Short mmCIF file of C-alpha atoms in Angstrom, two decimals:
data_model
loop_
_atom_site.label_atom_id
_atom_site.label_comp_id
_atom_site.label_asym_id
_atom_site.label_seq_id
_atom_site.Cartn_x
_atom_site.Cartn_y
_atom_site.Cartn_z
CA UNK Z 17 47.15 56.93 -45.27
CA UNK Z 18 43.37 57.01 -44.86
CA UNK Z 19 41.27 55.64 -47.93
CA UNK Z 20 38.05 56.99 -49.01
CA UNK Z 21 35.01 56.54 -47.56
CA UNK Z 22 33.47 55.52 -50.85
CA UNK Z 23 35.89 52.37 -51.32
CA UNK Z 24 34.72 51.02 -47.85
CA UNK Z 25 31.10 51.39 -48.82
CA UNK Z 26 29.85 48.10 -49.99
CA UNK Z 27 27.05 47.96 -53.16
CA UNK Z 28 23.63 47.78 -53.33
CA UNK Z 29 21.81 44.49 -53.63
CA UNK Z 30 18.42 45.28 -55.28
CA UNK Z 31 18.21 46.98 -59.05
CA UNK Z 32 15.42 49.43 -57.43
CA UNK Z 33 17.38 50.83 -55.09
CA UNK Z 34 19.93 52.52 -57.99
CA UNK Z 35 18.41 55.65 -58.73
CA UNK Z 36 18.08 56.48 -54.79
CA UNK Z 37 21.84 55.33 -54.49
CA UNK Z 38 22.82 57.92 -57.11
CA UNK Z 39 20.85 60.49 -55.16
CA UNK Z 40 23.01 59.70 -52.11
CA UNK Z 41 26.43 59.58 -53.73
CA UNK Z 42 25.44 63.08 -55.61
CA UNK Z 43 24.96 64.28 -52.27
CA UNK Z 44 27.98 62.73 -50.71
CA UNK Z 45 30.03 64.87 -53.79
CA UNK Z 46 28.79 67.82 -52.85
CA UNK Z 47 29.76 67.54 -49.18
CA UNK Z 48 33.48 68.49 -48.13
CA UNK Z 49 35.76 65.29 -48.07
CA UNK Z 50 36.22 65.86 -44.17
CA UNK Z 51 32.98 65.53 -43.82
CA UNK Z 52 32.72 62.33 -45.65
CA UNK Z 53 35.72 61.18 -43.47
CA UNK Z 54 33.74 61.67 -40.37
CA UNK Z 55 30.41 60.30 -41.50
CA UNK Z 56 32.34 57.26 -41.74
CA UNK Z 57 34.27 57.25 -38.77
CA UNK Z 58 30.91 57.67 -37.15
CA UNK Z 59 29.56 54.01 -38.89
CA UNK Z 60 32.86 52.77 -37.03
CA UNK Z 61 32.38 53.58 -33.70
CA UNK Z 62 28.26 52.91 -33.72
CA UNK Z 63 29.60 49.37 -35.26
CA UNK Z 64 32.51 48.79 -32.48
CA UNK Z 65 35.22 49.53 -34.74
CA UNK Z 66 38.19 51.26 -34.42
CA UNK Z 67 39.89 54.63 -36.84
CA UNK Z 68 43.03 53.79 -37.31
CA UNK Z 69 45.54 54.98 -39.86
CA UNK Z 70 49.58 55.72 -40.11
CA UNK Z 71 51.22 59.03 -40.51
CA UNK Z 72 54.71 59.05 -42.30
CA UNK Z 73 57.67 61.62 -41.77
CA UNK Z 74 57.23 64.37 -44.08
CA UNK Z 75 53.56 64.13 -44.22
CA UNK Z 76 51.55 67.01 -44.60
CA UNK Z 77 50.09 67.39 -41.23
CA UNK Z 78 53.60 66.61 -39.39
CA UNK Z 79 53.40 69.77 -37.47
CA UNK Z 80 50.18 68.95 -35.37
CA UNK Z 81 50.29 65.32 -35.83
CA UNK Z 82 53.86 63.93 -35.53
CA UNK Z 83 54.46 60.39 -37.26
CA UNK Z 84 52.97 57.17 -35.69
CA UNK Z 85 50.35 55.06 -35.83
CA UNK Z 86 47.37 56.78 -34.52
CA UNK Z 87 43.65 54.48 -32.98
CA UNK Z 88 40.75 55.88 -32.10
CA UNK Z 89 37.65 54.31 -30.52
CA UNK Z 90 34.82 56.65 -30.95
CA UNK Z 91 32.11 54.66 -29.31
CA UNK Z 92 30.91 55.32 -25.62
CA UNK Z 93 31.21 51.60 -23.90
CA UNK Z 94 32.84 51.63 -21.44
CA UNK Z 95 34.72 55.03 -22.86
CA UNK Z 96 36.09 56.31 -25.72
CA UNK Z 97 40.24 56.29 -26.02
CA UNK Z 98 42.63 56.87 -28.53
CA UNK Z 99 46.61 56.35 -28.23
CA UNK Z 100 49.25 56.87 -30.85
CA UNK Z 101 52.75 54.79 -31.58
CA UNK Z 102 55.17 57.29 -31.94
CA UNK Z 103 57.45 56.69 -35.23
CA UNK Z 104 57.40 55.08 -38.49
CA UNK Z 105 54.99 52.01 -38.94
CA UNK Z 106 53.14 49.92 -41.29
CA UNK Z 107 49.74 49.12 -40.17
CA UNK Z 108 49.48 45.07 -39.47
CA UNK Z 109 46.65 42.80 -39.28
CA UNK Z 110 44.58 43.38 -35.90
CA UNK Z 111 46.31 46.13 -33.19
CA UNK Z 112 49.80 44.98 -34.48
CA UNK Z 113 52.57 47.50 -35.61
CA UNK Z 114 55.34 46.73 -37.63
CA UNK Z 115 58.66 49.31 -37.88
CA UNK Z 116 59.83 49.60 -41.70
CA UNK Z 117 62.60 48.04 -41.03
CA UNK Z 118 60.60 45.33 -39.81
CA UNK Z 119 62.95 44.89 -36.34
CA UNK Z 120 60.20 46.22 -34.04
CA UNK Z 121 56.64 45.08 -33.69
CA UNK Z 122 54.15 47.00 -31.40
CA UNK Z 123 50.57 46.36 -30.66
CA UNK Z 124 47.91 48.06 -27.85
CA UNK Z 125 44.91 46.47 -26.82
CA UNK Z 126 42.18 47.28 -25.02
CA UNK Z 127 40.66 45.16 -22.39
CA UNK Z 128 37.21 45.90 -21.36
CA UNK Z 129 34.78 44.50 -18.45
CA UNK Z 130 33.89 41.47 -20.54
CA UNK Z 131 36.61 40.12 -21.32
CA UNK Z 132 37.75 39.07 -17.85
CA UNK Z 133 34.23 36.84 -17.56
CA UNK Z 134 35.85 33.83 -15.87
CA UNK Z 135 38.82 35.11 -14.70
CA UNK Z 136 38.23 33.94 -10.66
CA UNK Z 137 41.03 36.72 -9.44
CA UNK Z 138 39.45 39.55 -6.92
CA UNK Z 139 41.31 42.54 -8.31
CA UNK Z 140 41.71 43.96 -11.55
CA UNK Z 141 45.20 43.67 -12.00
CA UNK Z 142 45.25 40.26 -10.66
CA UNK Z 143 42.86 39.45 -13.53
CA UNK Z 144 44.31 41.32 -16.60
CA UNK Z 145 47.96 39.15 -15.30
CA UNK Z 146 46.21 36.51 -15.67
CA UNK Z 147 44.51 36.62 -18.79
CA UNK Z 148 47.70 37.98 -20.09
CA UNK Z 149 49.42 35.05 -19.27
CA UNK Z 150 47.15 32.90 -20.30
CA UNK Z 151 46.97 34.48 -23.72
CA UNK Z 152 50.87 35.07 -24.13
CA UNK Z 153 50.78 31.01 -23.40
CA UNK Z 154 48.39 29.80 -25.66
CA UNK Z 155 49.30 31.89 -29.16
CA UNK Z 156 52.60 33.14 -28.81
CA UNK Z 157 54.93 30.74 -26.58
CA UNK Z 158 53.44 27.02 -27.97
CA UNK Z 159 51.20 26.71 -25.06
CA UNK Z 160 53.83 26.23 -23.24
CA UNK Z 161 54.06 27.48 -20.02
CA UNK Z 162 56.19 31.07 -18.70
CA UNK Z 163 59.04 31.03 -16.42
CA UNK Z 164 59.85 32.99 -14.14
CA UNK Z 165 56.57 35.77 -13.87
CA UNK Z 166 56.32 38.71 -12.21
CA UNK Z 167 54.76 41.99 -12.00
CA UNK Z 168 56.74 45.02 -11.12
CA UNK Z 169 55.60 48.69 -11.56
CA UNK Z 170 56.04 50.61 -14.55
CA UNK Z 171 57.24 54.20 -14.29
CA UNK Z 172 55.59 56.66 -16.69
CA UNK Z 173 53.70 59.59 -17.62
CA UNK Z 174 50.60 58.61 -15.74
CA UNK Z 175 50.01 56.29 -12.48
CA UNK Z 176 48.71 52.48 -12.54
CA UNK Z 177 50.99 50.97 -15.12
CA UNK Z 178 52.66 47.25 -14.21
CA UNK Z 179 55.30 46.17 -16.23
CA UNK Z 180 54.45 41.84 -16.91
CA UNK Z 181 58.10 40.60 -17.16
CA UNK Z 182 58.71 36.35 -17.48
CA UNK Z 183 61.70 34.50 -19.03
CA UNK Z 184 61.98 35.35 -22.65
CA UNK Z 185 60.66 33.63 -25.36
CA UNK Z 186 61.36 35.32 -28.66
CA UNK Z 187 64.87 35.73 -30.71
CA UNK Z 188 65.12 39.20 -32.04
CA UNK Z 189 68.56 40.03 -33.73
CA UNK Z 190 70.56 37.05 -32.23
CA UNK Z 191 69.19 37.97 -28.48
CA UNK Z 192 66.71 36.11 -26.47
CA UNK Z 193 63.70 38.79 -25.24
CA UNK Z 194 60.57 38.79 -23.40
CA UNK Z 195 58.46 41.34 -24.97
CA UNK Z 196 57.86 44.97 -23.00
CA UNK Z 197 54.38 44.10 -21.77
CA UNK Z 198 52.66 46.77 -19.92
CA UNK Z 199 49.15 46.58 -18.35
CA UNK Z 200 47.49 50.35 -17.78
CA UNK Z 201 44.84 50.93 -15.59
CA UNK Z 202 42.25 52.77 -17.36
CA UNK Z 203 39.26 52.59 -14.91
CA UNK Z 204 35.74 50.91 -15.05
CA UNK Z 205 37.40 47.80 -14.97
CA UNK Z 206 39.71 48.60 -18.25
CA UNK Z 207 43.20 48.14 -19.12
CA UNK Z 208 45.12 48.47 -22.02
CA UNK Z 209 47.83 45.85 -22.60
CA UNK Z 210 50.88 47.50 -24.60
CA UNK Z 211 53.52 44.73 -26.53
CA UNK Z 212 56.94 45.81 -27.77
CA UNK Z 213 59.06 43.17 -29.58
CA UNK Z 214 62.50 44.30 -30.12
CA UNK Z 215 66.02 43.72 -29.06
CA UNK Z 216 66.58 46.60 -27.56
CA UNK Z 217 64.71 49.64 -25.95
CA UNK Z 218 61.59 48.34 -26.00
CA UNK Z 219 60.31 49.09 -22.65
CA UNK Z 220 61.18 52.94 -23.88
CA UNK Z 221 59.22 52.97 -26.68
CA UNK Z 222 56.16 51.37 -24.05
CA UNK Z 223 56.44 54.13 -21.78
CA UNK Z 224 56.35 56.89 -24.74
CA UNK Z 225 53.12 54.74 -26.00
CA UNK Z 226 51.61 54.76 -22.68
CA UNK Z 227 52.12 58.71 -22.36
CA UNK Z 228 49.82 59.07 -25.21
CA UNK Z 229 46.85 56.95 -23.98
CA UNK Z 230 43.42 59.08 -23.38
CA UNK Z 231 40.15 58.50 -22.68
CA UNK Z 232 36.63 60.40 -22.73
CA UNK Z 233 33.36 60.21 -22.19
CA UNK Z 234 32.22 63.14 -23.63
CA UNK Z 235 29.68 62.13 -26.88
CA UNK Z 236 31.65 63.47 -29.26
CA UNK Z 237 34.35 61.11 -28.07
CA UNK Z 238 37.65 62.23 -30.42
CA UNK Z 239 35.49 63.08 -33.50
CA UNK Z 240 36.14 67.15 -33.21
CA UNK Z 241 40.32 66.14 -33.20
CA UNK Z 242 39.56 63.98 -36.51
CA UNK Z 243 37.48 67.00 -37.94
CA UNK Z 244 40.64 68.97 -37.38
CA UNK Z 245 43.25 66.25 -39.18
CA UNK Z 246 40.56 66.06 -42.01
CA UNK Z 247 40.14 69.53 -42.95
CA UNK Z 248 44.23 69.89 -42.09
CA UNK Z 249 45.10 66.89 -44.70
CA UNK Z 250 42.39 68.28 -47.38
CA UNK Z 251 43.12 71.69 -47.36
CA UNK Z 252 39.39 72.42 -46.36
CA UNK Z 253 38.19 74.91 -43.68
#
């Protein structure tokens, strides 16, 4: 579920910095494996990256953390956020979510500020529809071209969410679909884009996603809610 923070570490280059080394994993043994957890979610988030780990059924900490796929982005530009994809899932290359049965694939993205550089639109959502489009073209439908586009609102748990809809362009258990693409309105010039490939109830399982999308800007970011899981799945207090 979520490895050690030792077998992420990477080794030493230089002979003469051994003995310090064993200093700092003797010290890293004596500190509670929470604590290790967090000290490396911290390296994350001051290098960009993301915490992100699956929860099975049955798992330990079921009762405060139901099963999904839980992100969180701890760093402060232009906020933190954190979102979880309620269910079973295998943890796929990049954002992308696969079901166990393989039959449902689910991603969120995040969209900040600079990645609409170029993009000529005025407004925000004019932007993000385009760059989805343009994206959606070029690596998932041969560069070809999508039919039929639109943008309709999205009903949900929270306000500003567009629903991108177009002919469809993937075969998922002998049916023709256009993926549940929604496009939240975070803020600051934000959105999160939300996929879900399946056959059927799809845009469902895009509006439960989309209830579980927050953001901070408090320092901390979510790093006192990962202390919490930590001590939950260790035992420690």
């Amino acid at each position: 579920m979520i490895s050690s923070p030792l077998a992420r570490r990477h080794p030493m280059k230089y002979a003469t910095a051994v003995l310090p080394l064993l200093f700092a994993l003797s010290a890293i043994a004596q500190q509670p494996r929470w604590q290790n957890e967090i000290e490396d979610d911290k390296g994350r988030a001051a290098r960009g990256q993301t915490t992100t780990f699956a929860i099975p059924p049955g798992a330990k900490v079921q009762a405060n953390w139901p099963p999904g796929l839980y992100e969180y982005y701890n760093g402060t530009r232009p906020f933190c956020y954190a979102y979880v994809i309620p269910g079973d899932w295998k943890v796929g290359p990049g954002p992308t979510a696969y079901s166990q049965d393989g039959r449902v694939i689910a991603s969120v993205r995040f969209r900040p500020p600079s990645d609409f550089r170029g993009v000529a639109a005025d407004r925000l959502l004019e932007r993000a529809r385009e760059l989805a489009v343009r994206d959606i073209e070029r690596n998932h439908n041969g560069r070809r071209p999508l039919v039929d586009v639109e943008l309709v609102p999205f009903e949900s748990a929270r306000g500003g969410v567009w629903l991108l809809k177009a002919a469809p362009i993937y075969q998922r258990e002998g049916r023709q679909v256009f993926p549940a693409f929604a496009i939240v309105n975070l803020g600051l010039n934000t959105v999160a884009e939300i996929t879900v490939i399946a056959a059927s109830g799809a845009e469902d399982l895009a509006r439960q996603i989309v209830g579980t999308i927050r953001t901070s800007t408090e320092p901390s970011c979510f790093l006192p809610e990962l202390e919490r899981l930590y001590k939950e799945m260790y035992g420690e207090r």
